[in-house]
Amino acid sequence: MDNNRQKGTLYIVVPCYNEEEALDTSARTLLDKLRELMKKDRISDKSRIVFVDDGSRDSTWEIIERWYSGNEEIKGLRFAHNRGHQNAILAGMMYARTYCDYTITIDADLQQDINAMEDFISAYADGSEIVYGVRNSRDTDGFFKKLSATVFYKTMNAMGCNIYENSADYRLMSAKALEALSEYGEVNLFLRGIIPDIGFKSSVVHFDVFPRMQGTSKYSLSKMFTLAADGITSFSIKPIRMVLGMGILALLVGFGMIIHIIYEHYFGYTVSGWSSILMSIWVIGGANLLSLGIIGEYVGRNYLETKQRPRYYFWEILSRDEGSDNHEV
Ligand code: UDP
Ligand code: MG
């Protein structure tokens, strides 16, 4: 085992979107933790915290600038506009990978127990390239969040995307795993699905989740739906197969109906037929629209992927490292 495994350079990546209420407390707590880990010789003294401002409209960036100017362990990256949680994490990790031995990503509200980081680091020292954080329970979530999460994970698994149930975007990734991740070019990002696909040696650490202390959730309903749609469509073509299956089924029923109609016609039962016709119109029409919708979803995503637009671009970078101002992504 090389030396870096035992005392590597850690970059903590923190996505922040309109987090002015939570950020001061979080920056303090994270910085204390980082310094504690340095003092205990668990990580090198080149370790840093990178705040990624995901185009916040409040004073988040000013707070990051203030923390940056007072502490050499802090860095800041800024998007010009909101690109979403997944892109913010990815940007932070891709930025960090040239400087560090491994990253840990954590939410800015510190709902995830930061003490689990020590277990992450131990797992890395033992040879894991990826360490997944899996939450102990969902007691702190409201009913709707719990329900939507369960439906989401069950659907994802049924669709063939094997992600850990209740795994969060709280995880450790080694520089090697990050390099592999950088090869994934898709625009519709669903990290929880992509990262297991890398297939490197990994392990799991369980952690507690606390209620959000400051501010409100930045994951709106529409952001949750986008994440779920990205997750399903980027990992599975099963929905398209289901459409095909539905089509075949409808056709078989249609043939059955022809035989039935001919039988009725020749053997003289008078049937008004109104209800069956109306029902068929609705069922077939509905199935048609649904199928078109699902196919449209894939075609739409294909369109987005072929454009190959950059997933993010840094507007501003706060870093004391040389050359980083020209960082290309
Ligand atoms: N976040 C982000 N961009 C967004 C939405 C959220 O960077 O568009 C960040 C947010 O600042 C936080 C993390 O993602 O650090 C998780 O968000 P939040 O805590 O609001 O989600 P929840 O815990 O309610 O699922
Ligand atoms: Mg949260």
mmCIF file of C-alpha atoms and ligand atoms in Angstrom:
data_model
loop_
_atom_site.group_PDB
_atom_site.id
_atom_site.type_symbol
_atom_site.label_atom_id
_atom_site.label_comp_id
_atom_site.label_asym_id
_atom_site.label_seq_id
_atom_site.Cartn_x
_atom_site.Cartn_y
_atom_site.Cartn_z
ATOM 1 C CA MET A 1 0.000 0.000 0.000
ATOM 2 C CA ASP A 2 1.483 3.358 -0.865
ATOM 3 C CA ASN A 3 1.821 6.304 1.410
ATOM 4 C CA ASN A 4 -0.967 8.319 -0.188
ATOM 5 C CA ARG A 5 -3.544 5.776 0.860
ATOM 6 C CA GLN A 6 -2.734 6.417 4.502
ATOM 7 C CA LYS A 7 -2.386 10.182 4.414
ATOM 8 C CA GLY A 8 -3.815 11.376 1.137
ATOM 9 C CA THR A 9 -4.949 14.801 0.006
ATOM 10 C CA LEU A 10 -8.692 15.124 0.518
ATOM 11 C CA TYR A 11 -10.903 17.591 -1.345
ATOM 12 C CA ILE A 12 -14.369 18.024 0.141
ATOM 13 C CA VAL A 13 -16.786 19.122 -2.599
ATOM 14 C CA VAL A 14 -19.846 21.082 -1.475
ATOM 15 C CA PRO A 15 -22.589 22.077 -3.960
ATOM 16 C CA CYS A 16 -24.393 25.247 -2.863
ATOM 17 C CA TYR A 17 -27.559 26.712 -4.290
ATOM 18 C CA ASN A 18 -29.046 29.674 -2.413
ATOM 19 C CA GLU A 19 -27.510 28.455 0.823
ATOM 20 C CA GLU A 20 -26.859 31.821 2.514
ATOM 21 C CA GLU A 21 -28.634 30.736 5.695
ATOM 22 C CA ALA A 22 -26.732 27.482 6.103
ATOM 23 C CA LEU A 23 -23.338 28.275 4.637
ATOM 24 C CA ASP A 24 -21.610 30.032 7.529
ATOM 25 C CA THR A 25 -22.371 27.241 9.978
ATOM 26 C CA SER A 26 -21.496 24.577 7.411
ATOM 27 C CA ALA A 27 -18.204 26.204 6.420
ATOM 28 C CA ARG A 28 -17.226 26.489 10.094
ATOM 29 C CA THR A 29 -18.122 22.849 10.833
ATOM 30 C CA LEU A 30 -16.411 21.490 7.713
ATOM 31 C CA LEU A 31 -13.276 23.537 8.264
ATOM 32 C CA ASP A 32 -13.028 22.381 11.880
ATOM 33 C CA LYS A 33 -13.441 18.802 10.694
ATOM 34 C CA LEU A 34 -10.796 19.194 7.994
ATOM 35 C CA ARG A 35 -8.316 20.666 10.472
ATOM 36 C CA GLU A 36 -9.074 17.931 12.981
ATOM 37 C CA LEU A 37 -8.370 15.287 10.333
ATOM 38 C CA MET A 38 -5.102 17.030 9.423
ATOM 39 C CA LYS A 39 -4.064 17.177 13.058
ATOM 40 C CA LYS A 40 -4.794 13.484 13.467
ATOM 41 C CA ASP A 41 -2.587 12.826 10.430
ATOM 42 C CA ARG A 42 -5.461 11.173 8.567
ATOM 43 C CA ILE A 43 -5.132 13.539 5.581
ATOM 44 C CA SER A 44 -2.364 15.686 4.119
ATOM 45 C CA ASP A 45 -2.174 19.405 4.879
ATOM 46 C CA LYS A 46 -2.794 20.164 1.208
ATOM 47 C CA SER A 47 -6.405 19.037 1.713
ATOM 48 C CA ARG A 48 -9.093 21.563 0.804
ATOM 49 C CA ILE A 49 -12.807 22.337 0.824
ATOM 50 C CA VAL A 50 -14.276 23.360 -2.551
ATOM 51 C CA PHE A 51 -17.589 25.197 -2.523
ATOM 52 C CA VAL A 52 -19.374 25.084 -5.870
ATOM 53 C CA ASP A 53 -21.864 27.918 -6.190
ATOM 54 C CA ASP A 54 -24.530 26.575 -8.541
ATOM 55 C CA GLY A 55 -25.631 30.011 -9.801
ATOM 56 C CA SER A 56 -27.158 31.153 -6.520
ATOM 57 C CA ARG A 57 -29.229 34.326 -6.559
ATOM 58 C CA ASP A 58 -28.633 35.196 -2.914
ATOM 59 C CA SER A 59 -25.386 36.093 -1.129
ATOM 60 C CA THR A 60 -23.930 32.555 -1.255
ATOM 61 C CA TRP A 61 -20.976 33.635 -3.424
ATOM 62 C CA GLU A 62 -20.109 36.597 -1.160
ATOM 63 C CA ILE A 63 -20.039 34.199 1.790
ATOM 64 C CA ILE A 64 -17.735 31.821 -0.124
ATOM 65 C CA GLU A 65 -15.451 34.758 -1.033
ATOM 66 C CA ARG A 66 -15.278 35.781 2.606
ATOM 67 C CA TRP A 67 -14.361 32.276 3.737
ATOM 68 C CA TYR A 68 -11.832 31.987 0.923
ATOM 69 C CA SER A 69 -10.041 35.194 1.864
ATOM 70 C CA GLY A 70 -9.702 34.188 5.505
ATOM 71 C CA ASN A 71 -8.699 30.521 5.146
ATOM 72 C CA GLU A 72 -6.197 28.895 2.878
ATOM 73 C CA GLU A 73 -8.035 25.559 3.056
ATOM 74 C CA ILE A 74 -11.034 26.982 1.208
ATOM 75 C CA LYS A 75 -11.631 27.264 -2.517
ATOM 76 C CA GLY A 76 -14.620 28.427 -4.518
ATOM 77 C CA LEU A 77 -16.047 27.727 -7.958
ATOM 78 C CA ARG A 78 -18.957 29.576 -9.443
ATOM 79 C CA PHE A 79 -21.434 28.825 -12.221
ATOM 80 C CA ALA A 80 -22.985 31.746 -14.057
ATOM 81 C CA HIS A 81 -26.439 30.225 -13.640
ATOM 82 C CA ASN A 82 -28.166 27.274 -12.030
ATOM 83 C CA ARG A 83 -27.051 23.977 -13.583
ATOM 84 C CA GLY A 84 -28.392 21.626 -10.942
ATOM 85 C CA HIS A 85 -27.010 19.602 -8.062
ATOM 86 C CA GLN A 86 -25.558 16.771 -10.197
ATOM 87 C CA ASN A 87 -23.614 19.149 -12.427
ATOM 88 C CA ALA A 88 -22.342 21.096 -9.429
ATOM 89 C CA ILE A 89 -20.997 17.920 -7.817
ATOM 90 C CA LEU A 90 -19.450 16.733 -11.070
ATOM 91 C CA ALA A 91 -17.809 20.104 -11.733
ATOM 92 C CA GLY A 92 -16.357 20.185 -8.220
ATOM 93 C CA MET A 93 -15.009 16.650 -8.516
ATOM 94 C CA MET A 94 -13.542 17.211 -11.978
ATOM 95 C CA TYR A 95 -11.889 20.392 -10.787
ATOM 96 C CA ALA A 96 -10.520 18.652 -7.700
ATOM 97 C CA ARG A 97 -9.169 15.558 -9.399
ATOM 98 C CA THR A 98 -5.974 17.231 -10.598
ATOM 99 C CA TYR A 99 -5.088 18.288 -7.074
ATOM 100 C CA CYS A 100 -6.213 15.524 -4.771
ATOM 101 C CA ASP A 101 -5.955 11.811 -4.025
ATOM 102 C CA TYR A 102 -9.678 11.591 -3.374
ATOM 103 C CA THR A 103 -12.838 13.678 -2.989
ATOM 104 C CA ILE A 104 -15.782 13.456 -0.651
ATOM 105 C CA THR A 105 -18.999 15.138 -1.791
ATOM 106 C CA ILE A 106 -21.459 16.393 0.802
ATOM 107 C CA ASP A 107 -24.541 18.671 0.777
ATOM 108 C CA ALA A 108 -24.147 22.236 1.974
ATOM 109 C CA ASP A 109 -26.852 21.881 4.626
ATOM 110 C CA LEU A 110 -24.758 19.173 6.355
ATOM 111 C CA GLN A 111 -27.791 16.946 6.827
ATOM 112 C CA GLN A 112 -25.379 14.071 6.374
ATOM 113 C CA ASP A 113 -23.309 13.160 9.404
ATOM 114 C CA ILE A 114 -19.801 14.512 8.756
ATOM 115 C CA ASN A 115 -18.288 12.103 11.261
ATOM 116 C CA ALA A 116 -18.849 9.320 8.731
ATOM 117 C CA MET A 117 -15.997 10.898 6.741
ATOM 118 C CA GLU A 118 -13.503 9.112 8.959
ATOM 119 C CA ASP A 119 -15.032 5.774 7.967
ATOM 120 C CA PHE A 120 -14.879 6.850 4.312
ATOM 121 C CA ILE A 121 -11.203 7.638 4.716
ATOM 122 C CA SER A 122 -10.481 4.322 6.452
ATOM 123 C CA ALA A 123 -12.224 2.447 3.636
ATOM 124 C CA TYR A 124 -10.071 4.330 1.131
ATOM 125 C CA ALA A 125 -6.950 3.474 3.119
ATOM 126 C CA ASP A 126 -8.027 -0.171 2.929
ATOM 127 C CA GLY A 127 -8.049 -0.010 -0.845
ATOM 128 C CA SER A 128 -11.537 1.100 -1.940
ATOM 129 C CA GLU A 129 -11.641 3.419 -4.935
ATOM 130 C CA ILE A 130 -15.262 4.376 -4.333
ATOM 131 C CA VAL A 131 -17.001 4.512 -0.955
ATOM 132 C CA TYR A 132 -20.789 4.878 -1.030
ATOM 133 C CA GLY A 133 -22.624 6.617 1.770
ATOM 134 C CA VAL A 134 -25.892 4.859 2.550
ATOM 135 C CA ARG A 135 -28.304 6.514 4.942
ATOM 136 C CA ASN A 136 -29.391 4.648 8.045
ATOM 137 C CA SER A 137 -33.012 5.730 7.975
ATOM 138 C CA ARG A 138 -35.354 8.247 6.435
ATOM 139 C CA ASP A 139 -36.915 9.299 9.725
ATOM 140 C CA THR A 140 -36.039 12.935 9.182
ATOM 141 C CA ASP A 141 -37.803 13.123 5.818
ATOM 142 C CA GLY A 142 -41.412 14.091 5.380
ATOM 143 C CA PHE A 143 -44.017 11.608 4.169
ATOM 144 C CA PHE A 144 -43.874 12.780 0.570
ATOM 145 C CA LYS A 145 -40.087 12.640 0.328
ATOM 146 C CA LYS A 146 -40.055 9.137 1.826
ATOM 147 C CA LEU A 147 -42.729 7.906 -0.565
ATOM 148 C CA SER A 148 -41.143 9.482 -3.625
ATOM 149 C CA ALA A 149 -37.733 8.067 -2.690
ATOM 150 C CA THR A 150 -39.120 4.536 -2.260
ATOM 151 C CA VAL A 151 -41.030 4.680 -5.557
ATOM 152 C CA PHE A 152 -37.926 6.081 -7.246
ATOM 153 C CA TYR A 153 -35.502 3.401 -6.046
ATOM 154 C CA LYS A 154 -37.938 0.558 -6.706
ATOM 155 C CA THR A 155 -38.631 1.865 -10.220
ATOM 156 C CA MET A 156 -34.942 2.330 -10.940
ATOM 157 C CA ASN A 157 -34.143 -1.214 -9.901
ATOM 158 C CA ALA A 158 -37.082 -2.623 -11.851
ATOM 159 C CA MET A 159 -35.799 -0.722 -14.886
ATOM 160 C CA GLY A 160 -32.423 -2.393 -14.638
ATOM 161 C CA CYS A 161 -30.341 0.351 -13.068
ATOM 162 C CA ASN A 162 -28.676 -1.133 -10.026
ATOM 163 C CA ILE A 163 -28.233 1.617 -7.538
ATOM 164 C CA TYR A 164 -27.960 1.248 -3.784
ATOM 165 C CA GLU A 165 -31.278 1.991 -2.151
ATOM 166 C CA ASN A 166 -30.956 5.104 -0.003
ATOM 167 C CA SER A 167 -27.519 5.881 -1.328
ATOM 168 C CA ALA A 168 -26.906 9.590 -1.312
ATOM 169 C CA ASP A 169 -24.539 11.826 -3.203
ATOM 170 C CA TYR A 170 -22.385 11.637 -0.069
ATOM 171 C CA ARG A 171 -19.473 9.523 -1.219
ATOM 172 C CA LEU A 172 -15.752 9.213 -1.576
ATOM 173 C CA MET A 173 -14.105 8.846 -4.971
ATOM 174 C CA SER A 174 -10.417 8.298 -5.589
ATOM 175 C CA ALA A 175 -8.549 10.207 -8.291
ATOM 176 C CA LYS A 176 -8.503 6.991 -10.312
ATOM 177 C CA ALA A 177 -12.291 6.613 -10.108
ATOM 178 C CA LEU A 178 -12.674 10.289 -11.014
ATOM 179 C CA GLU A 179 -10.548 9.786 -14.083
ATOM 180 C CA ALA A 180 -12.827 6.950 -15.151
ATOM 181 C CA LEU A 181 -15.870 9.119 -14.442
ATOM 182 C CA SER A 182 -14.457 11.882 -16.635
ATOM 183 C CA GLU A 183 -14.756 9.512 -19.601
ATOM 184 C CA TYR A 184 -18.556 9.431 -19.280
ATOM 185 C CA GLY A 185 -19.756 12.066 -21.696
ATOM 186 C CA GLU A 186 -23.483 12.211 -21.121
ATOM 187 C CA VAL A 187 -25.272 15.492 -20.585
ATOM 188 C CA ASN A 188 -28.202 14.029 -18.633
ATOM 189 C CA LEU A 189 -26.351 13.241 -15.496
ATOM 190 C CA PHE A 190 -27.365 10.744 -12.914
ATOM 191 C CA LEU A 191 -24.262 10.122 -10.854
ATOM 192 C CA ARG A 192 -25.802 7.546 -8.533
ATOM 193 C CA GLY A 193 -26.318 5.330 -11.556
ATOM 194 C CA ILE A 194 -23.110 6.101 -13.455
ATOM 195 C CA ILE A 195 -20.671 5.615 -10.599
ATOM 196 C CA PRO A 196 -21.527 1.947 -9.837
ATOM 197 C CA ASP A 197 -21.084 1.383 -13.580
ATOM 198 C CA ILE A 198 -17.384 2.256 -13.236
ATOM 199 C CA GLY A 199 -17.018 -0.996 -11.354
ATOM 200 C CA PHE A 200 -13.917 -0.265 -9.295
ATOM 201 C CA LYS A 201 -13.358 -1.778 -5.865
ATOM 202 C CA SER A 202 -15.902 -0.165 -3.595
ATOM 203 C CA SER A 203 -17.388 -0.324 -0.130
ATOM 204 C CA VAL A 204 -20.328 1.076 1.794
ATOM 205 C CA VAL A 205 -20.429 3.283 4.872
ATOM 206 C CA HIS A 206 -23.653 3.895 6.755
ATOM 207 C CA PHE A 207 -24.385 7.349 8.075
ATOM 208 C CA ASP A 208 -27.114 9.219 9.947
ATOM 209 C CA VAL A 209 -29.222 11.955 8.429
ATOM 210 C CA PHE A 210 -30.328 15.014 10.382
ATOM 211 C CA PRO A 211 -33.106 17.461 9.652
ATOM 212 C CA ARG A 212 -32.057 20.547 7.692
ATOM 213 C CA MET A 213 -31.048 23.185 10.249
ATOM 214 C CA GLN A 214 -31.064 26.349 8.166
ATOM 215 C CA GLY A 215 -32.887 27.370 5.032
ATOM 216 C CA THR A 216 -35.266 25.203 3.052
ATOM 217 C CA SER A 217 -34.841 22.309 0.635
ATOM 218 C CA LYS A 218 -33.450 23.411 -2.725
ATOM 219 C CA TYR A 219 -34.820 20.310 -4.426
ATOM 220 C CA SER A 220 -38.093 21.455 -5.889
ATOM 221 C CA LEU A 221 -40.655 18.925 -7.118
ATOM 222 C CA SER A 222 -39.710 19.625 -10.735
ATOM 223 C CA LYS A 223 -36.007 19.093 -9.947
ATOM 224 C CA MET A 224 -36.873 15.743 -8.380
ATOM 225 C CA PHE A 225 -38.848 14.708 -11.462
ATOM 226 C CA THR A 226 -35.993 15.742 -13.751
ATOM 227 C CA LEU A 227 -33.564 13.688 -11.676
ATOM 228 C CA ALA A 228 -35.846 10.647 -11.818
ATOM 229 C CA ALA A 229 -36.382 11.009 -15.587
ATOM 230 C CA ASP A 230 -32.629 11.406 -16.150
ATOM 231 C CA GLY A 231 -32.003 8.367 -13.998
ATOM 232 C CA ILE A 232 -34.444 6.125 -15.825
ATOM 233 C CA THR A 233 -33.824 7.234 -19.385
ATOM 234 C CA SER A 234 -30.054 7.343 -19.090
ATOM 235 C CA PHE A 235 -29.838 3.817 -17.759
ATOM 236 C CA SER A 236 -32.517 1.794 -19.327
ATOM 237 C CA ILE A 237 -34.288 1.202 -22.579
ATOM 238 C CA LYS A 238 -36.855 -0.932 -20.784
ATOM 239 C CA PRO A 239 -39.606 1.721 -21.095
ATOM 240 C CA ILE A 240 -39.233 1.556 -24.895
ATOM 241 C CA ARG A 241 -39.456 -2.242 -24.738
ATOM 242 C CA MET A 242 -42.570 -1.916 -22.598
ATOM 243 C CA VAL A 243 -44.107 0.293 -25.281
ATOM 244 C CA LEU A 244 -43.349 -2.372 -27.842
ATOM 245 C CA GLY A 245 -44.905 -5.006 -25.582
ATOM 246 C CA MET A 246 -48.010 -2.873 -25.136
ATOM 247 C CA GLY A 247 -48.264 -2.420 -28.886
ATOM 248 C CA ILE A 248 -48.088 -6.170 -29.509
ATOM 249 C CA LEU A 249 -50.683 -6.810 -26.823
ATOM 250 C CA ALA A 250 -53.040 -4.205 -28.301
ATOM 251 C CA LEU A 251 -52.637 -5.787 -31.724
ATOM 252 C CA LEU A 252 -53.477 -9.263 -30.387
ATOM 253 C CA VAL A 253 -56.550 -7.913 -28.651
ATOM 254 C CA GLY A 254 -57.450 -6.203 -31.941
ATOM 255 C CA PHE A 255 -57.250 -9.544 -33.819
ATOM 256 C CA GLY A 256 -59.365 -11.171 -31.140
ATOM 257 C CA MET A 257 -61.909 -8.431 -31.611
ATOM 258 C CA ILE A 258 -62.072 -9.052 -35.398
ATOM 259 C CA ILE A 259 -62.872 -12.725 -34.810
ATOM 260 C CA HIS A 260 -65.430 -11.751 -32.193
ATOM 261 C CA ILE A 261 -67.080 -9.219 -34.530
ATOM 262 C CA ILE A 262 -67.255 -11.707 -37.421
ATOM 263 C CA TYR A 263 -68.764 -14.307 -35.096
ATOM 264 C CA GLU A 264 -71.351 -11.849 -33.843
ATOM 265 C CA HIS A 265 -72.118 -10.775 -37.399
ATOM 266 C CA TYR A 266 -72.827 -14.272 -38.775
ATOM 267 C CA PHE A 267 -74.509 -15.826 -35.794
ATOM 268 C CA GLY A 268 -77.015 -13.110 -35.488
ATOM 269 C CA TYR A 269 -76.670 -11.549 -32.077
ATOM 270 C CA THR A 270 -77.520 -7.902 -32.275
ATOM 271 C CA VAL A 271 -75.092 -5.904 -30.278
ATOM 272 C CA SER A 272 -75.287 -2.187 -30.032
ATOM 273 C CA GLY A 273 -71.496 -2.055 -29.868
ATOM 274 C CA TRP A 274 -71.418 1.458 -28.597
ATOM 275 C CA SER A 275 -69.618 0.825 -25.348
ATOM 276 C CA SER A 276 -67.027 -1.537 -26.779
ATOM 277 C CA ILE A 277 -66.142 0.849 -29.595
ATOM 278 C CA LEU A 278 -65.888 3.801 -27.307
ATOM 279 C CA MET A 279 -63.759 1.849 -24.884
ATOM 280 C CA SER A 280 -61.399 0.671 -27.598
ATOM 281 C CA ILE A 281 -60.964 4.217 -28.829
ATOM 282 C CA TRP A 282 -60.016 5.395 -25.399
ATOM 283 C CA VAL A 283 -57.738 2.501 -24.537
ATOM 284 C CA ILE A 284 -55.916 2.436 -27.866
ATOM 285 C CA GLY A 285 -55.776 6.221 -27.997
ATOM 286 C CA GLY A 286 -54.371 6.372 -24.500
ATOM 287 C CA ALA A 287 -51.830 3.653 -25.146
ATOM 288 C CA ASN A 288 -50.790 5.495 -28.308
ATOM 289 C CA LEU A 289 -50.250 8.782 -26.577
ATOM 290 C CA LEU A 290 -48.352 7.184 -23.736
ATOM 291 C CA SER A 291 -46.107 5.295 -26.108
ATOM 292 C CA LEU A 292 -45.406 8.382 -28.159
ATOM 293 C CA GLY A 293 -44.594 10.241 -24.991
ATOM 294 C CA ILE A 294 -42.075 7.665 -23.840
ATOM 295 C CA ILE A 295 -40.435 7.476 -27.232
ATOM 296 C CA GLY A 296 -40.413 11.267 -27.409
ATOM 297 C CA GLU A 297 -38.609 11.385 -24.094
ATOM 298 C CA TYR A 298 -35.793 9.236 -25.469
ATOM 299 C CA VAL A 299 -35.638 11.088 -28.777
ATOM 300 C CA GLY A 300 -35.497 14.370 -26.884
ATOM 301 C CA ARG A 301 -32.647 13.164 -24.746
ATOM 302 C CA ASN A 302 -30.825 11.901 -27.783
ATOM 303 C CA TYR A 303 -31.115 15.353 -29.253
ATOM 304 C CA LEU A 304 -29.613 16.895 -26.140
ATOM 305 C CA GLU A 305 -26.782 14.383 -26.072
ATOM 306 C CA THR A 306 -25.834 14.837 -29.737
ATOM 307 C CA LYS A 307 -25.384 18.557 -29.255
ATOM 308 C CA GLN A 308 -22.587 17.754 -26.817
ATOM 309 C CA ARG A 309 -22.863 21.041 -25.038
ATOM 310 C CA PRO A 310 -20.543 21.583 -22.101
ATOM 311 C CA ARG A 311 -22.191 20.500 -18.888
ATOM 312 C CA TYR A 312 -20.865 23.446 -16.955
ATOM 313 C CA TYR A 313 -18.495 26.312 -17.277
ATOM 314 C CA PHE A 314 -16.837 28.120 -14.403
ATOM 315 C CA TRP A 315 -17.579 31.775 -14.271
ATOM 316 C CA GLU A 316 -15.201 32.475 -11.398
ATOM 317 C CA ILE A 317 -12.601 30.408 -9.584
ATOM 318 C CA LEU A 318 -11.171 31.152 -6.159
ATOM 319 C CA SER A 319 -7.935 29.233 -5.781
ATOM 320 C CA ARG A 320 -4.403 29.885 -4.598
ATOM 321 C CA ASP A 321 -2.970 27.161 -6.828
ATOM 322 C CA GLU A 322 -1.021 28.280 -9.826
ATOM 323 C CA GLY A 323 -2.490 27.839 -13.261
ATOM 324 C CA SER A 324 -5.920 26.920 -12.020
ATOM 325 C CA ASP A 325 -7.456 30.124 -13.392
ATOM 326 C CA ASN A 326 -7.272 28.625 -16.835
ATOM 327 C CA HIS A 327 -8.843 25.387 -15.735
ATOM 328 C CA GLU A 328 -10.515 23.719 -18.689
ATOM 329 C CA VAL A 329 -13.484 21.443 -18.277
HETATM 330 N N1 UDP B 1 -28.279 22.072 -4.836
HETATM 331 C C1 UDP B 1 -27.581 22.561 -5.938
HETATM 332 N N2 UDP B 1 -28.282 22.936 -7.051
HETATM 333 C C2 UDP B 1 -29.650 22.823 -7.129
HETATM 334 C C3 UDP B 1 -30.350 22.288 -6.017
HETATM 335 C C4 UDP B 1 -29.639 21.922 -4.894
HETATM 336 O O1 UDP B 1 -26.354 22.674 -5.916
HETATM 337 O O2 UDP B 1 -30.192 23.180 -8.163
HETATM 338 C C5 UDP B 1 -27.515 21.672 -3.632
HETATM 339 C C6 UDP B 1 -27.987 22.284 -2.329
HETATM 340 O O3 UDP B 1 -27.391 23.551 -2.109
HETATM 341 C C7 UDP B 1 -27.522 21.247 -1.326
HETATM 342 C C8 UDP B 1 -27.664 19.947 -2.089
HETATM 343 O O4 UDP B 1 -27.709 20.300 -3.451
HETATM 344 O O5 UDP B 1 -26.159 21.421 -0.975
HETATM 345 C C9 UDP B 1 -28.895 19.158 -1.692
HETATM 346 O O6 UDP B 1 -30.019 19.984 -1.730
HETATM 347 P P1 UDP B 1 -31.121 20.015 -0.584
HETATM 348 O O7 UDP B 1 -30.469 19.855 0.751
HETATM 349 O O8 UDP B 1 -31.939 21.256 -0.755
HETATM 350 O O9 UDP B 1 -31.957 18.732 -0.973
HETATM 351 P P2 UDP B 1 -32.713 17.730 0.008
HETATM 352 O O10 UDP B 1 -31.788 17.454 1.168
HETATM 353 O O11 UDP B 1 -33.944 18.424 0.403
HETATM 354 O O12 UDP B 1 -32.945 16.528 -0.857
HETATM 355 MG MG MG B 2 -30.664 18.649 2.265
#
